[in-house]
């Protein structure tokens, strides 16, 4: 088992790496990253070319997005293995050691963050390979430079967040290797992520304060939709045509994030419907429930496999399998929360408004109205067609 970082624990003791000079390790890591990035970019470019002239743009985009979901994790793992094999960990450790010195919790946490985030460069290269196709299908004029700047901001933000997480784990020390300490640490971090989620959004994405007209409009429509938020920020993504509305934070301290594209494309009726849908999800705690199920499943399934959590008389693999199946069932049952949120939105507006809002948002984002069971599980959300059907069934019963 790889030990979690504790005070004075060097990253070199956590993951064995080839012994070589820092310069050789850095050059080898760059070459490995460049090689995987080139292959990923070429593969996604060639795959995307198949769909650039597609008549059904929504179906084509669904295929491309599905390739992202399955291909990006594979690309990341390949890049991580290739870079680690030529001394990436030594290079990152040496660079951080030169900057912060040796043996500090912050230094070890930053090294691990850099080691884990660095290979994502190959994933970004794959996305850039598919970018021409995405731009053509979505009819957007976002430049490669703008995308690169946003990815750079996201990368820097993730490094900061991951470093803070590892610092917290390192501060706990050996206590995290016990079952109570392991569970308490993970769920403590989960609570902190809920508390800090509004600032996390602002860290990773470009936002601005709403104009006076936007503020007045949103305040009026939020009140009508039953959405009580403490602050409002506008996401600057109009060039990418992303129609988004997000509610983050704990009750009484929630922040609303709306994209500038959403504000410009929706009239008051449909914007109120969109806000009512967000209010409904906030009331049923859909995001919090989904995060708890996912994190809980990972924690209680991984714990027995690495020996942190044990059940007397039962093998770790058996415990992990039972926990995994329970997590899948919880995700499946959790879809009901979305139905309840939709019902709340319909009560605050009307069924027709909610239905047309769901369709309108799908159209603005070139999103499909139907998706499979795996996607429904992953999102803990039924397809849009099923949501509309449920609203109609509810109206018929009433």
CSV table of C-alpha atoms in Angstrom, one decimal:
chain,number,residue,atom,x,y,z
A,1,UNK,CA,0.0,0.0,0.0
A,2,UNK,CA,1.2,3.5,-0.8
A,3,UNK,CA,1.4,5.5,2.4
A,4,UNK,CA,-0.3,8.8,2.6
A,5,UNK,CA,2.0,11.8,3.1
A,6,UNK,CA,2.8,12.6,6.7
A,7,UNK,CA,5.1,15.2,8.3
A,8,UNK,CA,8.6,14.7,6.9
A,9,UNK,CA,7.7,12.0,4.4
A,10,UNK,CA,9.4,12.5,1.1
A,11,UNK,CA,7.6,11.7,-2.1
A,12,UNK,CA,10.5,9.5,-3.2
A,13,UNK,CA,9.6,7.1,-0.3
A,14,UNK,CA,6.0,6.9,-1.4
A,15,UNK,CA,6.6,5.9,-5.1
A,16,UNK,CA,9.8,4.3,-6.2
A,17,UNK,CA,11.3,6.0,-9.3
A,18,UNK,CA,14.4,5.5,-11.3
A,19,UNK,CA,17.5,7.2,-9.9
A,20,UNK,CA,18.8,9.8,-12.3
A,21,UNK,CA,19.7,13.5,-12.4
A,22,UNK,CA,16.9,16.0,-12.2
A,23,UNK,CA,17.8,17.3,-15.6
A,24,UNK,CA,17.5,13.9,-17.3
A,25,UNK,CA,14.3,13.2,-15.4
A,26,UNK,CA,12.8,16.5,-16.5
A,27,UNK,CA,13.8,16.1,-20.2
A,28,UNK,CA,12.5,12.5,-20.2
A,29,UNK,CA,9.2,13.5,-18.7
A,30,UNK,CA,8.7,16.3,-21.2
A,31,UNK,CA,9.5,13.9,-24.1
A,32,UNK,CA,7.1,11.3,-22.7
A,33,UNK,CA,4.3,13.8,-22.2
A,34,UNK,CA,4.9,15.2,-25.7
A,35,UNK,CA,4.7,11.7,-27.2
A,36,UNK,CA,1.5,10.8,-25.5
A,37,UNK,CA,0.0,14.2,-26.3
A,38,UNK,CA,0.8,13.9,-30.0
A,39,UNK,CA,-0.8,10.5,-30.2
A,40,UNK,CA,-3.9,11.7,-28.3
A,41,UNK,CA,-4.3,14.9,-30.4
A,42,UNK,CA,-3.9,13.0,-33.6
A,43,UNK,CA,-6.4,10.3,-32.5
A,44,UNK,CA,-9.0,12.7,-31.5
A,45,UNK,CA,-8.5,14.8,-34.6
A,46,UNK,CA,-9.0,11.8,-36.9
A,47,UNK,CA,-12.0,10.6,-34.8
A,48,UNK,CA,-13.6,14.0,-34.8
A,49,UNK,CA,-13.2,14.4,-38.6
A,50,UNK,CA,-15.8,11.7,-39.0
A,51,UNK,CA,-18.5,14.0,-37.6
A,52,UNK,CA,-17.7,17.5,-38.8
A,53,UNK,CA,-20.2,17.3,-41.6
A,54,UNK,CA,-22.9,15.4,-39.7
A,55,UNK,CA,-26.4,16.5,-40.2
A,56,UNK,CA,-27.5,15.4,-36.7
A,57,UNK,CA,-25.2,17.6,-34.7
A,58,UNK,CA,-26.6,16.6,-31.3
A,59,UNK,CA,-25.9,12.9,-32.0
A,60,UNK,CA,-22.5,13.7,-33.3
A,61,UNK,CA,-21.6,15.7,-30.3
A,62,UNK,CA,-22.9,12.9,-28.1
A,63,UNK,CA,-20.4,10.5,-29.8
A,64,UNK,CA,-17.6,13.0,-29.3
A,65,UNK,CA,-18.4,13.6,-25.7
A,66,UNK,CA,-18.6,9.8,-25.1
A,67,UNK,CA,-15.2,9.5,-26.6
A,68,UNK,CA,-14.0,12.1,-24.1
A,69,UNK,CA,-15.5,10.3,-21.2
A,70,UNK,CA,-13.8,7.0,-22.0
A,71,UNK,CA,-10.7,8.2,-23.8
A,72,UNK,CA,-9.5,10.9,-21.5
A,73,UNK,CA,-9.0,8.7,-18.4
A,74,UNK,CA,-7.1,6.2,-20.6
A,75,UNK,CA,-4.9,9.0,-22.0
A,76,UNK,CA,-4.2,10.3,-18.5
A,77,UNK,CA,-3.2,6.9,-17.2
A,78,UNK,CA,-0.9,6.3,-20.2
A,79,UNK,CA,0.7,9.7,-19.7
A,80,UNK,CA,1.2,9.2,-16.0
A,81,UNK,CA,2.8,5.8,-16.5
A,82,UNK,CA,5.0,7.0,-19.3
A,83,UNK,CA,6.2,10.0,-17.4
A,84,UNK,CA,6.7,8.1,-14.1
A,85,UNK,CA,8.8,5.5,-16.0
A,86,UNK,CA,11.3,8.1,-17.1
A,87,UNK,CA,11.6,10.0,-13.8
A,88,UNK,CA,8.7,12.4,-13.6
A,89,UNK,CA,8.3,12.0,-9.9
A,90,UNK,CA,12.0,12.7,-9.4
A,91,UNK,CA,11.8,15.8,-11.6
A,92,UNK,CA,8.7,17.2,-9.7
A,93,UNK,CA,10.2,16.4,-6.3
A,94,UNK,CA,13.5,18.0,-7.2
A,95,UNK,CA,11.8,21.2,-8.5
A,96,UNK,CA,9.6,21.6,-5.5
A,97,UNK,CA,12.5,20.8,-3.2
A,98,UNK,CA,14.6,23.6,-4.8
A,99,UNK,CA,11.6,25.9,-4.3
A,100,UNK,CA,10.4,25.1,-0.8
A,101,UNK,CA,13.2,23.0,0.7
A,102,UNK,CA,13.2,19.3,1.8
A,103,UNK,CA,10.9,17.5,4.2
A,104,UNK,CA,8.0,19.9,4.6
A,105,UNK,CA,4.3,18.8,4.5
A,106,UNK,CA,3.5,21.6,2.0
A,107,UNK,CA,6.4,20.6,-0.2
A,108,UNK,CA,5.4,17.0,-0.3
A,109,UNK,CA,1.8,17.9,-0.9
A,110,UNK,CA,2.7,20.2,-3.7
A,111,UNK,CA,4.9,17.6,-5.3
A,112,UNK,CA,2.1,15.0,-5.3
A,113,UNK,CA,-0.3,17.6,-6.7
A,114,UNK,CA,2.2,18.4,-9.6
A,115,UNK,CA,2.9,14.7,-10.2
A,116,UNK,CA,-0.8,13.9,-10.5
A,117,UNK,CA,-1.9,17.0,-12.5
A,118,UNK,CA,1.1,17.2,-14.9
A,119,UNK,CA,-0.1,14.3,-17.1
A,120,UNK,CA,-3.4,16.0,-17.7
A,121,UNK,CA,-1.5,18.0,-20.4
A,122,UNK,CA,-1.9,14.9,-22.7
A,123,UNK,CA,-5.7,15.1,-22.0
A,124,UNK,CA,-5.7,18.7,-23.0
A,125,UNK,CA,-3.8,17.9,-26.2
A,126,UNK,CA,-6.5,15.3,-27.0
A,127,UNK,CA,-9.2,17.9,-26.5
A,128,UNK,CA,-7.4,20.4,-28.8
A,129,UNK,CA,-7.3,17.6,-31.4
A,130,UNK,CA,-11.1,17.4,-31.3
A,131,UNK,CA,-11.6,21.2,-30.9
A,132,UNK,CA,-12.1,21.9,-34.7
A,133,UNK,CA,-14.9,19.4,-34.7
A,134,UNK,CA,-16.5,20.7,-31.6
A,135,UNK,CA,-16.4,24.3,-33.0
A,136,UNK,CA,-18.0,23.3,-36.2
A,137,UNK,CA,-20.7,21.2,-34.6
A,138,UNK,CA,-21.6,23.8,-32.0
A,139,UNK,CA,-21.0,26.8,-34.4
A,140,UNK,CA,-18.9,28.6,-31.8
A,141,UNK,CA,-16.0,31.0,-32.5
A,142,UNK,CA,-14.0,30.4,-29.3
A,143,UNK,CA,-10.3,30.6,-30.1
A,144,UNK,CA,-7.7,28.0,-29.2
A,145,UNK,CA,-5.9,30.7,-27.2
A,146,UNK,CA,-9.0,31.3,-25.1
A,147,UNK,CA,-9.4,27.5,-24.5
A,148,UNK,CA,-5.7,27.3,-23.6
A,149,UNK,CA,-6.0,30.1,-21.1
A,150,UNK,CA,-9.1,28.6,-19.5
A,151,UNK,CA,-7.4,25.2,-19.2
A,152,UNK,CA,-4.3,26.8,-17.7
A,153,UNK,CA,-6.5,28.5,-15.1
A,154,UNK,CA,-8.2,25.3,-14.4
A,155,UNK,CA,-4.9,23.4,-14.0
A,156,UNK,CA,-3.5,26.0,-11.6
A,157,UNK,CA,-6.6,25.9,-9.6
A,158,UNK,CA,-6.6,22.1,-9.4
A,159,UNK,CA,-3.0,22.2,-8.3
A,160,UNK,CA,-3.9,24.5,-5.4
A,161,UNK,CA,-6.9,22.5,-4.4
A,162,UNK,CA,-5.1,19.1,-4.5
A,163,UNK,CA,-2.1,20.6,-2.6
A,164,UNK,CA,-4.5,21.8,0.2
A,165,UNK,CA,-6.1,18.3,0.3
A,166,UNK,CA,-2.7,16.6,0.7
A,167,UNK,CA,-1.6,19.2,3.3
A,168,UNK,CA,-4.8,18.4,5.3
A,169,UNK,CA,-4.1,14.6,5.0
A,170,UNK,CA,-0.5,15.1,6.0
A,171,UNK,CA,-1.4,17.2,9.0
A,172,UNK,CA,-3.6,14.3,10.2
A,173,UNK,CA,-0.5,12.1,10.0
A,174,UNK,CA,-0.7,8.4,10.9
A,175,UNK,CA,-4.3,8.8,12.2
A,176,UNK,CA,-5.5,8.6,8.6
A,177,UNK,CA,-4.4,5.0,8.3
A,178,UNK,CA,-6.9,3.9,11.0
A,179,UNK,CA,-10.5,3.2,9.9
A,180,UNK,CA,-12.1,6.0,12.0
A,181,UNK,CA,-9.4,8.4,11.0
A,182,UNK,CA,-9.7,7.5,7.3
A,183,UNK,CA,-13.4,7.9,7.2
A,184,UNK,CA,-13.4,11.1,9.3
A,185,UNK,CA,-10.7,12.6,7.1
A,186,UNK,CA,-12.5,11.9,3.9
A,187,UNK,CA,-15.9,13.1,5.0
A,188,UNK,CA,-14.3,16.1,6.7
A,189,UNK,CA,-12.8,17.0,3.3
A,190,UNK,CA,-16.2,16.5,1.7
A,191,UNK,CA,-17.9,18.9,4.1
A,192,UNK,CA,-15.1,21.5,3.5
A,193,UNK,CA,-15.6,21.1,-0.2
A,194,UNK,CA,-19.3,21.9,0.2
A,195,UNK,CA,-18.5,24.9,2.3
A,196,UNK,CA,-15.9,26.1,-0.2
A,197,UNK,CA,-17.7,25.1,-3.4
A,198,UNK,CA,-18.7,28.7,-4.4
A,199,UNK,CA,-15.1,29.8,-4.1
A,200,UNK,CA,-13.9,26.7,-6.0
A,201,UNK,CA,-16.1,27.7,-8.9
A,202,UNK,CA,-14.7,31.2,-8.9
A,203,UNK,CA,-11.1,29.8,-8.7
A,204,UNK,CA,-11.5,27.5,-11.7
A,205,UNK,CA,-13.7,29.6,-13.9
A,206,UNK,CA,-13.8,33.3,-15.0
A,207,UNK,CA,-16.7,35.1,-13.4
A,208,UNK,CA,-17.9,38.7,-13.0
A,209,UNK,CA,-20.4,40.6,-10.9
A,210,UNK,CA,-23.8,41.0,-12.6
A,211,UNK,CA,-24.7,44.3,-14.1
A,212,UNK,CA,-27.4,46.4,-12.3
A,213,UNK,CA,-30.0,45.2,-14.8
A,214,UNK,CA,-28.9,41.6,-14.5
A,215,UNK,CA,-28.9,41.8,-10.7
A,216,UNK,CA,-32.5,43.3,-10.6
A,217,UNK,CA,-33.7,40.7,-13.1
A,218,UNK,CA,-32.2,37.7,-11.3
A,219,UNK,CA,-33.4,39.0,-7.9
A,220,UNK,CA,-36.9,39.3,-9.2
A,221,UNK,CA,-36.9,35.9,-10.9
A,222,UNK,CA,-35.2,34.1,-8.0
A,223,UNK,CA,-37.9,35.3,-5.7
A,224,UNK,CA,-40.6,34.1,-8.0
A,225,UNK,CA,-38.8,30.7,-8.4
A,226,UNK,CA,-38.3,30.3,-4.6
A,227,UNK,CA,-34.5,30.3,-4.9
A,228,UNK,CA,-32.8,32.0,-2.0
A,229,UNK,CA,-29.1,32.8,-2.6
A,230,UNK,CA,-26.6,35.0,-0.9
A,231,UNK,CA,-24.6,36.1,-3.9
A,232,UNK,CA,-24.8,36.0,-7.7
A,233,UNK,CA,-21.9,35.7,-10.2
A,234,UNK,CA,-22.0,35.5,-13.9
A,235,UNK,CA,-19.9,32.9,-15.7
A,236,UNK,CA,-18.2,34.4,-18.8
A,237,UNK,CA,-18.6,31.6,-21.4
A,238,UNK,CA,-20.7,33.3,-24.1
A,239,UNK,CA,-18.1,32.5,-26.8
A,240,UNK,CA,-18.5,28.8,-25.9
A,241,UNK,CA,-22.3,28.9,-25.9
A,242,UNK,CA,-22.7,27.2,-22.5
A,243,UNK,CA,-26.1,27.8,-21.0
A,244,UNK,CA,-25.5,27.1,-17.3
A,245,UNK,CA,-27.1,27.8,-13.9
A,246,UNK,CA,-25.4,26.4,-10.8
A,247,UNK,CA,-26.2,26.7,-7.1
A,248,UNK,CA,-23.3,26.0,-4.8
A,249,UNK,CA,-22.8,26.2,-1.0
A,250,UNK,CA,-24.6,25.2,2.1
A,251,UNK,CA,-28.2,26.3,2.9
A,252,UNK,CA,-28.4,30.0,3.9
A,253,UNK,CA,-25.0,30.6,2.2
A,254,UNK,CA,-25.7,29.5,-1.3
A,255,UNK,CA,-24.3,31.2,-4.3
A,256,UNK,CA,-25.9,31.3,-7.8
A,257,UNK,CA,-23.8,31.1,-10.9
A,258,UNK,CA,-25.4,31.8,-14.2
A,259,UNK,CA,-23.7,32.0,-17.6
A,260,UNK,CA,-23.9,35.2,-19.7
A,261,UNK,CA,-25.1,33.0,-22.6
A,262,UNK,CA,-28.0,31.8,-20.5
A,263,UNK,CA,-29.0,35.3,-19.6
A,264,UNK,CA,-28.9,36.5,-23.2
A,265,UNK,CA,-30.8,33.5,-24.7
A,266,UNK,CA,-33.6,32.9,-22.2
A,267,UNK,CA,-36.6,35.2,-21.7
A,268,UNK,CA,-38.0,35.9,-18.2
A,269,UNK,CA,-40.4,33.0,-18.3
A,270,UNK,CA,-37.9,30.3,-19.2
A,271,UNK,CA,-35.2,31.9,-17.0
A,272,UNK,CA,-37.6,31.7,-14.1
A,273,UNK,CA,-38.2,28.0,-15.0
A,274,UNK,CA,-34.5,27.4,-15.0
A,275,UNK,CA,-34.0,29.0,-11.6
A,276,UNK,CA,-37.0,27.0,-10.3
A,277,UNK,CA,-35.3,23.8,-11.4
A,278,UNK,CA,-32.2,24.8,-9.5
A,279,UNK,CA,-34.2,25.8,-6.5
A,280,UNK,CA,-35.8,22.4,-6.6
A,281,UNK,CA,-32.5,20.6,-6.7
A,282,UNK,CA,-31.2,22.7,-3.9
A,283,UNK,CA,-34.2,21.8,-1.7
A,284,UNK,CA,-33.8,18.1,-2.3
A,285,UNK,CA,-30.0,18.4,-1.9
A,286,UNK,CA,-29.4,16.4,-5.2
A,287,UNK,CA,-25.7,17.5,-5.5
A,288,UNK,CA,-24.9,16.8,-1.9
A,289,UNK,CA,-26.7,13.4,-2.1
A,290,UNK,CA,-24.8,12.4,-5.2
A,291,UNK,CA,-21.5,13.5,-3.8
A,292,UNK,CA,-22.1,11.6,-0.6
A,293,UNK,CA,-23.1,8.4,-2.4
A,294,UNK,CA,-20.1,8.6,-4.8
A,295,UNK,CA,-17.5,9.4,-2.1
A,296,UNK,CA,-19.0,7.0,0.3
A,297,UNK,CA,-18.9,4.2,-2.2
A,298,UNK,CA,-15.3,4.9,-3.1
A,299,UNK,CA,-14.2,5.2,0.5
A,300,UNK,CA,-15.9,2.1,1.8
A,301,UNK,CA,-15.1,0.1,-1.2
A,302,UNK,CA,-11.4,1.1,-1.4
A,303,UNK,CA,-10.9,0.9,2.4
A,304,UNK,CA,-11.2,-2.9,2.6
A,305,UNK,CA,-9.0,-3.4,-0.5
A,306,UNK,CA,-6.1,-1.4,1.0
A,307,UNK,CA,-6.5,-2.7,4.5
A,308,UNK,CA,-7.7,0.5,6.2
A,309,UNK,CA,-11.2,-0.8,6.8
A,310,UNK,CA,-11.7,-4.5,7.9
A,311,UNK,CA,-14.8,-6.6,8.6
A,312,UNK,CA,-14.0,-9.6,10.8
A,313,UNK,CA,-14.6,-12.9,8.9
A,314,UNK,CA,-15.3,-11.3,5.5
A,315,UNK,CA,-12.7,-10.8,2.8
A,316,UNK,CA,-11.9,-7.3,1.6
A,317,UNK,CA,-12.9,-8.1,-2.0
A,318,UNK,CA,-16.3,-9.2,-0.8
A,319,UNK,CA,-16.9,-6.1,1.3
A,320,UNK,CA,-15.8,-3.9,-1.6
A,321,UNK,CA,-18.2,-5.7,-4.0
A,322,UNK,CA,-21.2,-5.3,-1.6
A,323,UNK,CA,-20.4,-1.6,-1.1
A,324,UNK,CA,-20.1,-1.0,-4.8
A,325,UNK,CA,-23.5,-2.7,-5.5
A,326,UNK,CA,-25.0,-0.7,-2.7
A,327,UNK,CA,-23.6,2.5,-4.2
A,328,UNK,CA,-25.0,1.6,-7.6
A,329,UNK,CA,-28.5,1.0,-6.1
A,330,UNK,CA,-28.3,4.3,-4.2
A,331,UNK,CA,-27.4,6.2,-7.5
A,332,UNK,CA,-30.3,4.5,-9.2
A,333,UNK,CA,-32.8,5.3,-6.4
A,334,UNK,CA,-31.4,8.9,-6.2
A,335,UNK,CA,-32.9,9.7,-9.6
A,336,UNK,CA,-36.1,10.3,-7.7
A,337,UNK,CA,-34.7,13.4,-6.3
A,338,UNK,CA,-34.6,14.9,-9.7
A,339,UNK,CA,-38.3,14.1,-10.2
A,340,UNK,CA,-39.1,15.8,-6.9
A,341,UNK,CA,-37.1,18.9,-7.9
A,342,UNK,CA,-38.9,19.0,-11.2
A,343,UNK,CA,-42.3,18.8,-9.4
A,344,UNK,CA,-41.3,21.7,-7.2
A,345,UNK,CA,-40.3,23.8,-10.2
A,346,UNK,CA,-43.6,23.0,-11.9
A,347,UNK,CA,-45.5,24.1,-8.7
A,348,UNK,CA,-43.5,27.4,-8.7
A,349,UNK,CA,-44.1,28.0,-12.4
A,350,UNK,CA,-46.1,25.6,-14.6
A,351,UNK,CA,-45.7,22.2,-16.1
A,352,UNK,CA,-45.5,23.7,-19.6
A,353,UNK,CA,-42.9,26.2,-18.5
A,354,UNK,CA,-40.7,23.5,-17.0
A,355,UNK,CA,-41.1,21.2,-20.0
A,356,UNK,CA,-40.2,24.0,-22.5
A,357,UNK,CA,-37.3,25.1,-20.3
A,358,UNK,CA,-35.8,21.6,-20.2
A,359,UNK,CA,-36.1,21.3,-24.0
A,360,UNK,CA,-34.7,24.8,-24.4
A,361,UNK,CA,-31.7,24.2,-22.3
A,362,UNK,CA,-31.0,21.0,-24.1
A,363,UNK,CA,-31.2,22.8,-27.4
A,364,UNK,CA,-28.9,25.6,-26.3
A,365,UNK,CA,-26.3,23.2,-25.1
A,366,UNK,CA,-26.7,20.7,-28.0
A,367,UNK,CA,-27.5,18.1,-25.4
A,368,UNK,CA,-29.5,14.9,-26.1
A,369,UNK,CA,-32.9,14.4,-24.7
A,370,UNK,CA,-32.3,10.7,-24.1
A,371,UNK,CA,-29.3,8.8,-22.6
A,372,UNK,CA,-28.5,5.4,-21.4
A,373,UNK,CA,-28.5,3.7,-18.0
A,374,UNK,CA,-24.8,4.2,-17.4
A,375,UNK,CA,-25.2,8.0,-17.9
A,376,UNK,CA,-28.3,8.0,-15.7
A,377,UNK,CA,-26.3,6.3,-13.0
A,378,UNK,CA,-23.3,8.5,-13.4
A,379,UNK,CA,-25.3,11.7,-13.2
A,380,UNK,CA,-27.9,10.2,-10.8
A,381,UNK,CA,-30.4,11.8,-13.1
A,382,UNK,CA,-33.0,10.3,-15.5
A,383,UNK,CA,-33.0,11.4,-19.1
A,384,UNK,CA,-34.8,14.6,-20.1
A,385,UNK,CA,-37.5,12.7,-21.9
A,386,UNK,CA,-38.2,10.6,-18.8
A,387,UNK,CA,-38.4,13.8,-16.7
A,388,UNK,CA,-40.9,15.3,-19.1
A,389,UNK,CA,-42.9,12.1,-19.2
A,390,UNK,CA,-43.0,12.1,-15.3
A,391,UNK,CA,-44.2,15.7,-15.3
A,392,UNK,CA,-47.0,14.8,-17.7
A,393,UNK,CA,-48.0,11.7,-15.7
A,394,UNK,CA,-48.1,13.9,-12.5
A,395,UNK,CA,-50.3,16.5,-14.2
A,396,UNK,CA,-52.7,13.7,-15.5
A,397,UNK,CA,-53.1,12.3,-12.0
A,398,UNK,CA,-54.0,15.7,-10.6
